[in-house]
Amino acid sequence: LPDPAQAGMALGTVYVAPRDEVERSLAAMWEEVLEVDRVGIHDNFFDLGGSSLKALSLMMRIEKTWGAEIPLAEVYLKPTLTELANVLRHDAQGARRTGRYGYLLNPRRAETVFCFSPTIGFHWTFAELASQLDACSIYAFDFVQSDDRLNHYVRSMRFFQPHGPYTLAGYSAGGNLAFQAAKELERRGETVSKLIILDSARRSEKPEFSEQAATELANQYLSDPRFRQISADKETARRFFDCFMAYSRYHASLADEGAIDADIHLILSESSDETQADGWREVTSGSVRIYRGSGRHDQMLDPENAQINGRILEEILSGPQISQRGVIRRPFSSTPPIR
Protein backbone atom coordinates (compact mmCIF):
# COMPACT_ATOMS: atom_id res chain seq x y z
CA LEU A 1 0.00 0.00 0.00
CA PRO A 2 1.21 3.55 -0.65
CA ASP A 3 2.43 5.74 2.18
CA PRO A 4 -0.70 7.61 3.40
CA ALA A 5 1.35 10.77 3.67
CA GLN A 6 2.00 10.57 -0.07
CA ALA A 7 -1.64 9.81 -0.97
CA GLY A 8 -2.38 13.38 -1.96
CA MET A 9 0.61 13.48 -4.31
CA ALA A 10 -0.44 10.18 -5.88
CA LEU A 11 -3.89 11.63 -6.53
CA GLY A 12 -2.48 14.76 -8.12
CA THR A 13 -3.46 17.17 -5.34
CA VAL A 14 -1.05 19.54 -3.63
CA TYR A 15 -1.22 19.40 0.14
CA VAL A 16 -2.39 22.62 1.78
CA ALA A 17 -2.77 22.48 5.55
CA PRO A 18 -6.08 23.44 7.23
CA ARG A 19 -6.20 27.18 7.84
CA ASP A 20 -8.66 27.69 10.70
CA GLU A 21 -10.38 25.85 13.53
CA VAL A 22 -13.27 24.61 11.35
CA GLU A 23 -10.91 23.10 8.77
CA ARG A 24 -8.61 21.64 11.43
CA SER A 25 -11.50 20.03 13.29
CA LEU A 26 -13.01 18.68 10.07
CA ALA A 27 -9.62 17.37 8.90
CA ALA A 28 -9.21 15.49 12.20
CA MET A 29 -12.60 13.85 11.63
CA TRP A 30 -11.64 12.85 8.09
CA GLU A 31 -8.38 11.34 9.32
CA GLU A 32 -10.26 9.27 11.90
CA VAL A 33 -13.05 8.12 9.58
CA LEU A 34 -10.83 7.48 6.55
CA GLU A 35 -7.90 6.11 8.58
CA VAL A 36 -5.34 8.39 6.91
CA ASP A 37 -2.50 10.36 8.49
CA ARG A 38 -2.97 13.74 6.89
CA VAL A 39 -5.79 15.62 5.12
CA GLY A 40 -5.39 18.88 3.22
CA ILE A 41 -8.05 21.39 2.30
CA HIS A 42 -8.11 20.29 -1.37
CA ASP A 43 -8.35 16.56 -0.68
CA ASN A 44 -11.45 14.74 -1.93
CA PHE A 45 -13.33 12.58 0.59
CA PHE A 46 -14.03 9.79 -1.90
CA ASP A 47 -10.57 9.85 -3.49
CA LEU A 48 -9.20 9.09 -0.03
CA GLY A 49 -11.38 5.99 0.32
CA GLY A 50 -14.70 7.47 1.42
CA SER A 51 -17.99 5.60 1.02
CA SER A 52 -21.63 6.26 1.90
CA LEU A 53 -21.23 4.56 5.29
CA LYS A 54 -18.05 6.49 6.04
CA ALA A 55 -19.88 9.68 5.02
CA LEU A 56 -22.64 8.79 7.48
CA SER A 57 -20.07 8.33 10.24
CA LEU A 58 -18.63 11.73 9.35
CA MET A 59 -22.08 13.36 9.47
CA MET A 60 -22.69 11.90 12.93
CA ARG A 61 -19.39 13.36 14.18
CA ILE A 62 -20.24 16.76 12.69
CA GLU A 63 -23.64 16.75 14.37
CA LYS A 64 -22.12 15.73 17.72
CA THR A 65 -19.42 18.43 17.54
CA TRP A 66 -21.31 21.37 16.00
CA GLY A 67 -24.96 20.42 16.38
CA ALA A 68 -25.27 20.78 12.60
CA GLU A 69 -27.39 18.27 10.68
CA ILE A 70 -25.61 18.14 7.32
CA PRO A 71 -27.35 15.86 4.81
CA LEU A 72 -25.39 13.05 3.22
CA ALA A 73 -25.86 14.66 -0.19
CA GLU A 74 -23.55 17.52 0.78
CA VAL A 75 -20.55 15.18 0.90
CA TYR A 76 -21.25 14.14 -2.70
CA LEU A 77 -21.91 17.71 -3.85
CA LYS A 78 -18.97 19.24 -1.95
CA PRO A 79 -16.46 16.41 -1.52
CA THR A 80 -13.32 18.46 -0.73
CA LEU A 81 -12.51 19.51 2.79
CA THR A 82 -12.61 23.21 2.02
CA GLU A 83 -16.04 22.90 0.34
CA LEU A 84 -17.54 21.00 3.25
CA ALA A 85 -15.98 23.46 5.71
CA ASN A 86 -17.78 26.27 3.88
CA VAL A 87 -21.07 24.42 4.37
CA LEU A 88 -20.40 24.40 8.10
CA ARG A 89 -19.43 28.07 8.15
CA HIS A 90 -22.28 29.46 6.12
CA ASP A 91 -25.09 26.91 6.21
CA ALA A 92 -24.69 24.70 9.23
CA GLN A 93 -28.21 23.32 8.99
CA GLY A 94 -27.64 21.95 5.50
CA ALA A 95 -28.48 23.93 2.36
CA ARG A 96 -30.27 21.09 0.66
CA ARG A 97 -32.19 19.57 3.55
CA THR A 98 -35.90 20.24 3.08
CA GLY A 99 -38.17 19.07 5.84
CA ARG A 100 -37.11 17.58 9.14
CA TYR A 101 -37.05 13.92 8.15
CA GLY A 102 -36.21 13.94 4.42
CA TYR A 103 -32.97 14.26 2.50
CA LEU A 104 -32.51 15.06 -1.17
CA LEU A 105 -29.70 12.71 -2.18
CA ASN A 106 -29.05 13.78 -5.79
CA PRO A 107 -30.53 17.26 -6.27
CA ARG A 108 -29.29 17.69 -9.83
CA ARG A 109 -32.09 15.47 -11.17
CA ALA A 110 -35.56 16.55 -12.32
CA GLU A 111 -38.29 14.06 -11.34
CA THR A 112 -38.41 13.10 -7.66
CA VAL A 113 -39.06 9.70 -6.07
CA PHE A 114 -39.85 9.76 -2.34
CA CYS A 115 -38.18 6.72 -0.76
CA PHE A 116 -38.76 4.83 2.49
CA SER A 117 -35.95 2.77 3.97
CA PRO A 118 -36.05 -0.78 5.37
CA THR A 119 -35.81 -1.34 9.13
CA ILE A 120 -32.26 0.03 9.06
CA GLY A 121 -34.23 3.25 9.22
CA PHE A 122 -31.86 5.80 7.67
CA HIS A 123 -32.00 7.70 4.38
CA TRP A 124 -28.44 6.73 3.40
CA THR A 125 -29.77 3.26 2.48
CA PHE A 126 -30.54 4.80 -0.93
CA ALA A 127 -27.23 6.66 -1.41
CA GLU A 128 -25.74 4.14 -3.85
CA LEU A 129 -28.97 3.90 -5.84
CA ALA A 130 -29.21 7.69 -6.05
CA SER A 131 -25.69 7.91 -7.45
CA GLN A 132 -26.69 5.59 -10.32
CA LEU A 133 -29.76 7.53 -11.48
CA ASP A 134 -29.91 10.07 -14.30
CA ALA A 135 -33.64 10.57 -14.76
CA CYS A 136 -34.79 11.34 -11.23
CA SER A 137 -33.93 12.64 -7.79
CA ILE A 138 -34.13 10.49 -4.70
CA TYR A 139 -35.69 12.16 -1.66
CA ALA A 140 -35.15 9.63 1.15
CA PHE A 141 -36.63 9.55 4.63
CA ASP A 142 -35.28 8.55 8.00
CA PHE A 143 -37.76 6.53 10.03
CA VAL A 144 -39.91 8.83 12.16
CA GLN A 145 -40.29 7.37 15.64
CA SER A 146 -43.29 9.47 16.71
CA ASP A 147 -46.77 8.02 16.27
CA ASP A 148 -47.84 10.78 13.85
CA ARG A 149 -45.12 9.72 11.37
CA LEU A 150 -47.45 9.74 8.35
CA ASN A 151 -48.30 13.37 8.99
CA HIS A 152 -44.59 14.22 9.10
CA TYR A 153 -43.92 12.34 5.85
CA VAL A 154 -46.83 13.97 4.01
CA ARG A 155 -45.86 17.44 5.23
CA SER A 156 -42.27 16.88 4.10
CA MET A 157 -43.37 15.70 0.65
CA ARG A 158 -45.77 18.60 0.23
CA PHE A 159 -43.11 21.06 1.38
CA PHE A 160 -40.73 19.80 -1.26
CA GLN A 161 -43.38 19.14 -3.95
CA PRO A 162 -46.59 21.08 -3.18
CA HIS A 163 -48.83 19.04 -5.49
CA GLY A 164 -49.01 15.59 -7.06
CA PRO A 165 -48.81 13.36 -8.85
CA TYR A 166 -46.31 11.79 -6.46
CA THR A 167 -44.07 8.77 -6.98
CA LEU A 168 -43.25 6.78 -3.85
CA ALA A 169 -40.85 3.88 -3.36
CA GLY A 170 -40.02 1.57 -0.48
CA TYR A 171 -37.51 -1.21 0.10
CA SER A 172 -38.39 -4.24 2.25
CA ALA A 173 -40.28 -2.91 5.30
CA GLY A 174 -40.16 0.46 3.57
CA GLY A 175 -42.52 -0.92 0.94
CA ASN A 176 -45.21 -1.39 3.56
CA LEU A 177 -44.52 2.08 4.98
CA ALA A 178 -44.62 3.61 1.49
CA PHE A 179 -48.03 2.00 0.96
CA GLN A 180 -49.29 3.65 4.17
CA ALA A 181 -47.91 7.01 3.03
CA ALA A 182 -49.51 6.64 -0.42
CA LYS A 183 -52.83 5.84 1.22
CA GLU A 184 -52.53 8.93 3.42
CA LEU A 185 -51.69 11.18 0.45
CA GLU A 186 -54.72 9.92 -1.46
CA ARG A 187 -56.90 10.37 1.64
CA ARG A 188 -55.89 14.04 1.61
CA GLY A 189 -56.91 14.42 -2.03
CA GLU A 190 -53.49 14.06 -3.64
CA THR A 191 -52.66 11.84 -6.62
CA VAL A 192 -50.05 9.09 -6.35
CA SER A 193 -49.15 7.93 -9.84
CA LYS A 194 -46.74 5.12 -8.93
CA LEU A 195 -45.83 3.09 -5.88
CA ILE A 196 -42.53 1.27 -6.50
CA ILE A 197 -41.91 -1.58 -4.07
CA LEU A 198 -38.54 -3.30 -3.80
CA ASP A 199 -39.11 -6.84 -2.58
CA SER A 200 -41.85 -6.29 0.01
CA ALA A 201 -44.72 -8.63 0.71
CA ARG A 202 -48.09 -7.16 1.57
CA ARG A 203 -49.10 -7.85 5.16
CA SER A 204 -52.74 -8.83 5.45
CA GLU A 205 -52.38 -9.50 9.19
CA LYS A 206 -50.21 -8.13 11.98
CA PRO A 207 -47.42 -10.58 12.83
CA GLU A 208 -46.16 -11.28 16.33
CA PHE A 209 -43.23 -9.17 17.47
CA SER A 210 -40.22 -10.75 19.18
CA GLU A 211 -38.03 -8.31 21.10
CA GLN A 212 -35.29 -10.92 21.29
CA ALA A 213 -35.32 -11.68 17.55
CA ALA A 214 -35.25 -7.96 16.68
CA THR A 215 -32.38 -7.36 19.10
CA GLU A 216 -30.40 -10.24 17.64
CA LEU A 217 -30.96 -8.93 14.10
CA ALA A 218 -29.90 -5.40 15.08
CA ASN A 219 -26.71 -6.76 16.62
CA GLN A 220 -26.15 -8.89 13.53
CA TYR A 221 -26.23 -5.74 11.38
CA LEU A 222 -23.82 -3.99 13.74
CA SER A 223 -21.37 -6.89 13.44
CA ASP A 224 -21.61 -6.92 9.63
CA PRO A 225 -18.40 -5.58 8.01
CA ARG A 226 -20.55 -3.42 5.74
CA PHE A 227 -21.66 -1.47 8.85
CA ARG A 228 -18.24 -1.12 10.43
CA GLN A 229 -18.38 2.67 10.34
CA ILE A 230 -21.60 2.59 12.35
CA SER A 231 -20.51 0.11 14.99
CA ALA A 232 -17.13 1.82 15.43
CA ASP A 233 -18.76 4.89 16.99
CA LYS A 234 -20.77 4.22 20.18
CA GLU A 235 -23.21 7.10 19.71
CA THR A 236 -23.86 6.20 16.07
CA ALA A 237 -24.32 2.53 17.00
CA ARG A 238 -26.77 3.48 19.75
CA ARG A 239 -28.85 5.65 17.41
CA PHE A 240 -28.87 2.87 14.83
CA PHE A 241 -29.99 0.29 17.43
CA ASP A 242 -32.76 2.52 18.83
CA CYS A 243 -34.08 3.37 15.37
CA PHE A 244 -33.97 -0.27 14.24
CA MET A 245 -35.92 -1.45 17.28
CA ALA A 246 -38.56 1.28 16.97
CA TYR A 247 -39.02 0.57 13.27
CA SER A 248 -39.23 -3.19 13.91
CA ARG A 249 -41.98 -2.67 16.51
CA TYR A 250 -43.91 -0.44 14.13
CA HIS A 251 -43.54 -2.86 11.23
CA ALA A 252 -44.81 -5.73 13.39
CA SER A 253 -47.90 -3.67 14.28
CA LEU A 254 -48.70 -3.01 10.65
CA ALA A 255 -51.30 -4.60 8.41
CA ASP A 256 -51.66 -3.32 4.82
CA GLU A 257 -55.39 -2.73 4.85
CA GLY A 258 -57.55 -0.46 2.72
CA ALA A 259 -56.71 0.38 -0.89
CA ILE A 260 -55.03 2.93 -3.13
CA ASP A 261 -55.61 4.02 -6.73
CA ALA A 262 -51.92 4.18 -7.64
CA ASP A 263 -50.31 1.64 -9.94
CA ILE A 264 -47.89 -0.64 -8.09
CA HIS A 265 -44.54 -1.70 -9.57
CA LEU A 266 -42.93 -4.59 -7.70
CA ILE A 267 -39.19 -5.19 -8.17
CA LEU A 268 -38.39 -8.67 -6.87
CA SER A 269 -35.05 -9.93 -5.61
CA GLU A 270 -33.40 -12.82 -7.42
CA SER A 271 -34.93 -15.43 -5.11
CA SER A 272 -38.39 -13.99 -4.41
CA ASP A 273 -41.53 -15.67 -5.72
CA GLU A 274 -43.78 -13.85 -8.17
CA THR A 275 -46.79 -14.73 -6.00
CA GLN A 276 -45.63 -11.87 -3.75
CA ALA A 277 -47.60 -9.64 -6.12
CA ASP A 278 -50.91 -11.36 -5.37
CA GLY A 279 -51.35 -9.59 -2.05
CA TRP A 280 -50.67 -6.17 -3.57
CA ARG A 281 -53.30 -6.73 -6.25
CA GLU A 282 -55.88 -6.86 -3.48
CA VAL A 283 -55.12 -3.31 -2.28
CA THR A 284 -55.05 -1.25 -5.48
CA SER A 285 -57.60 -0.34 -8.11
CA GLY A 286 -54.67 0.26 -10.46
CA SER A 287 -52.33 -2.28 -12.03
CA VAL A 288 -49.53 -4.34 -10.49
CA ARG A 289 -46.44 -4.93 -12.62
CA ILE A 290 -43.63 -7.29 -11.64
CA TYR A 291 -39.90 -6.98 -12.46
CA ARG A 292 -37.01 -9.32 -11.72
CA GLY A 293 -34.35 -7.30 -9.94
CA SER A 294 -30.69 -8.00 -9.19
CA GLY A 295 -29.32 -9.43 -5.95
CA ARG A 296 -30.61 -11.21 -2.89
CA HIS A 297 -33.15 -9.43 -0.72
CA ASP A 298 -30.57 -7.82 1.57
CA GLN A 299 -28.24 -6.89 -1.30
CA MET A 300 -30.53 -5.09 -3.76
CA LEU A 301 -29.05 -1.66 -3.00
CA ASP A 302 -25.44 -2.81 -2.68
CA PRO A 303 -23.13 -1.25 -5.31
CA GLU A 304 -23.04 -4.33 -7.54
CA ASN A 305 -26.85 -4.44 -7.79
CA ALA A 306 -27.89 -0.79 -7.47
CA GLN A 307 -26.96 0.01 -11.06
CA ILE A 308 -29.19 -2.73 -12.50
CA ASN A 309 -32.08 -2.05 -10.15
CA GLY A 310 -31.67 1.67 -10.83
CA ARG A 311 -32.14 1.05 -14.54
CA ILE A 312 -35.35 -0.84 -13.81
CA LEU A 313 -36.57 2.07 -11.68
CA GLU A 314 -35.81 4.55 -14.45
CA GLU A 315 -37.62 2.35 -16.98
CA ILE A 316 -40.66 2.40 -14.70
CA LEU A 317 -40.53 6.20 -14.56
CA SER A 318 -40.05 6.63 -18.31
CA GLY A 319 -42.41 3.78 -19.28
CA PRO A 320 -46.09 3.92 -20.08
CA GLN A 321 -48.72 5.31 -17.83
CA ILE A 322 -50.99 2.43 -16.90
CA SER A 323 -54.64 3.20 -16.52
CA GLN A 324 -56.77 1.78 -13.72
CA ARG A 325 -57.97 -0.84 -16.21
CA GLY A 326 -54.38 -1.96 -16.74
CA VAL A 327 -54.11 -0.76 -20.35
CA ILE A 328 -50.53 -0.06 -21.41
CA ARG A 329 -50.33 2.89 -23.79
CA ARG A 330 -46.87 2.00 -25.11
CA PRO A 331 -44.34 -0.79 -24.43
CA PHE A 332 -41.28 -0.46 -22.24
CA SER A 333 -38.19 0.35 -24.26
CA SER A 334 -35.67 -2.02 -22.72
CA THR A 335 -36.39 -3.59 -19.36
CA PRO A 336 -39.79 -5.27 -19.62
CA PRO A 337 -41.73 -6.37 -16.58
CA ILE A 338 -42.23 -10.06 -15.94
CA ARG A 339 -45.90 -9.43 -16.46
XYZ file of N, CA and C in Angstrom, residues 18 48 63 67 70 113 116 118 121 161 173 189 199 215 247 269:
48
model
N -4.887 22.707 6.765
C -6.080 23.441 7.233
C -5.698 24.799 7.792
N -9.962 9.617 -1.149
C -9.198 9.092 -0.025
C -9.797 7.805 0.549
N -22.469 16.396 13.571
C -23.644 16.746 14.373
C -23.296 16.779 15.862
N -23.505 20.372 16.330
C -24.964 20.416 16.381
C -25.576 20.687 15.031
N -25.975 18.025 8.739
C -25.614 18.138 7.324
C -26.090 16.884 6.594
N -38.451 10.898 -6.653
C -39.060 9.702 -6.068
C -38.840 9.782 -4.566
N -38.648 5.259 1.100
C -38.765 4.831 2.488
C -37.841 3.636 2.716
N -35.709 0.416 4.592
C -36.047 -0.778 5.369
C -35.835 -0.509 6.849
N -33.601 2.030 8.760
C -34.234 3.253 9.221
C -33.619 4.565 8.810
N -42.595 19.176 -2.710
C -43.379 19.142 -3.947
C -44.829 19.429 -3.561
N -39.254 -3.484 4.432
C -40.284 -2.914 5.304
C -40.716 -1.537 4.824
N -56.535 13.878 -0.735
C -56.915 14.416 -2.032
C -55.791 14.527 -3.039
N -39.117 -5.574 -3.302
C -39.109 -6.843 -2.577
C -39.792 -6.763 -1.214
N -33.665 -7.735 18.502
C -32.384 -7.360 19.103
C -31.240 -8.129 18.465
N -38.470 0.894 14.582
C -39.024 0.567 13.268
C -39.549 -0.868 13.256
N -36.429 -9.479 -5.694
C -35.050 -9.927 -5.607
C -34.891 -11.192 -6.445
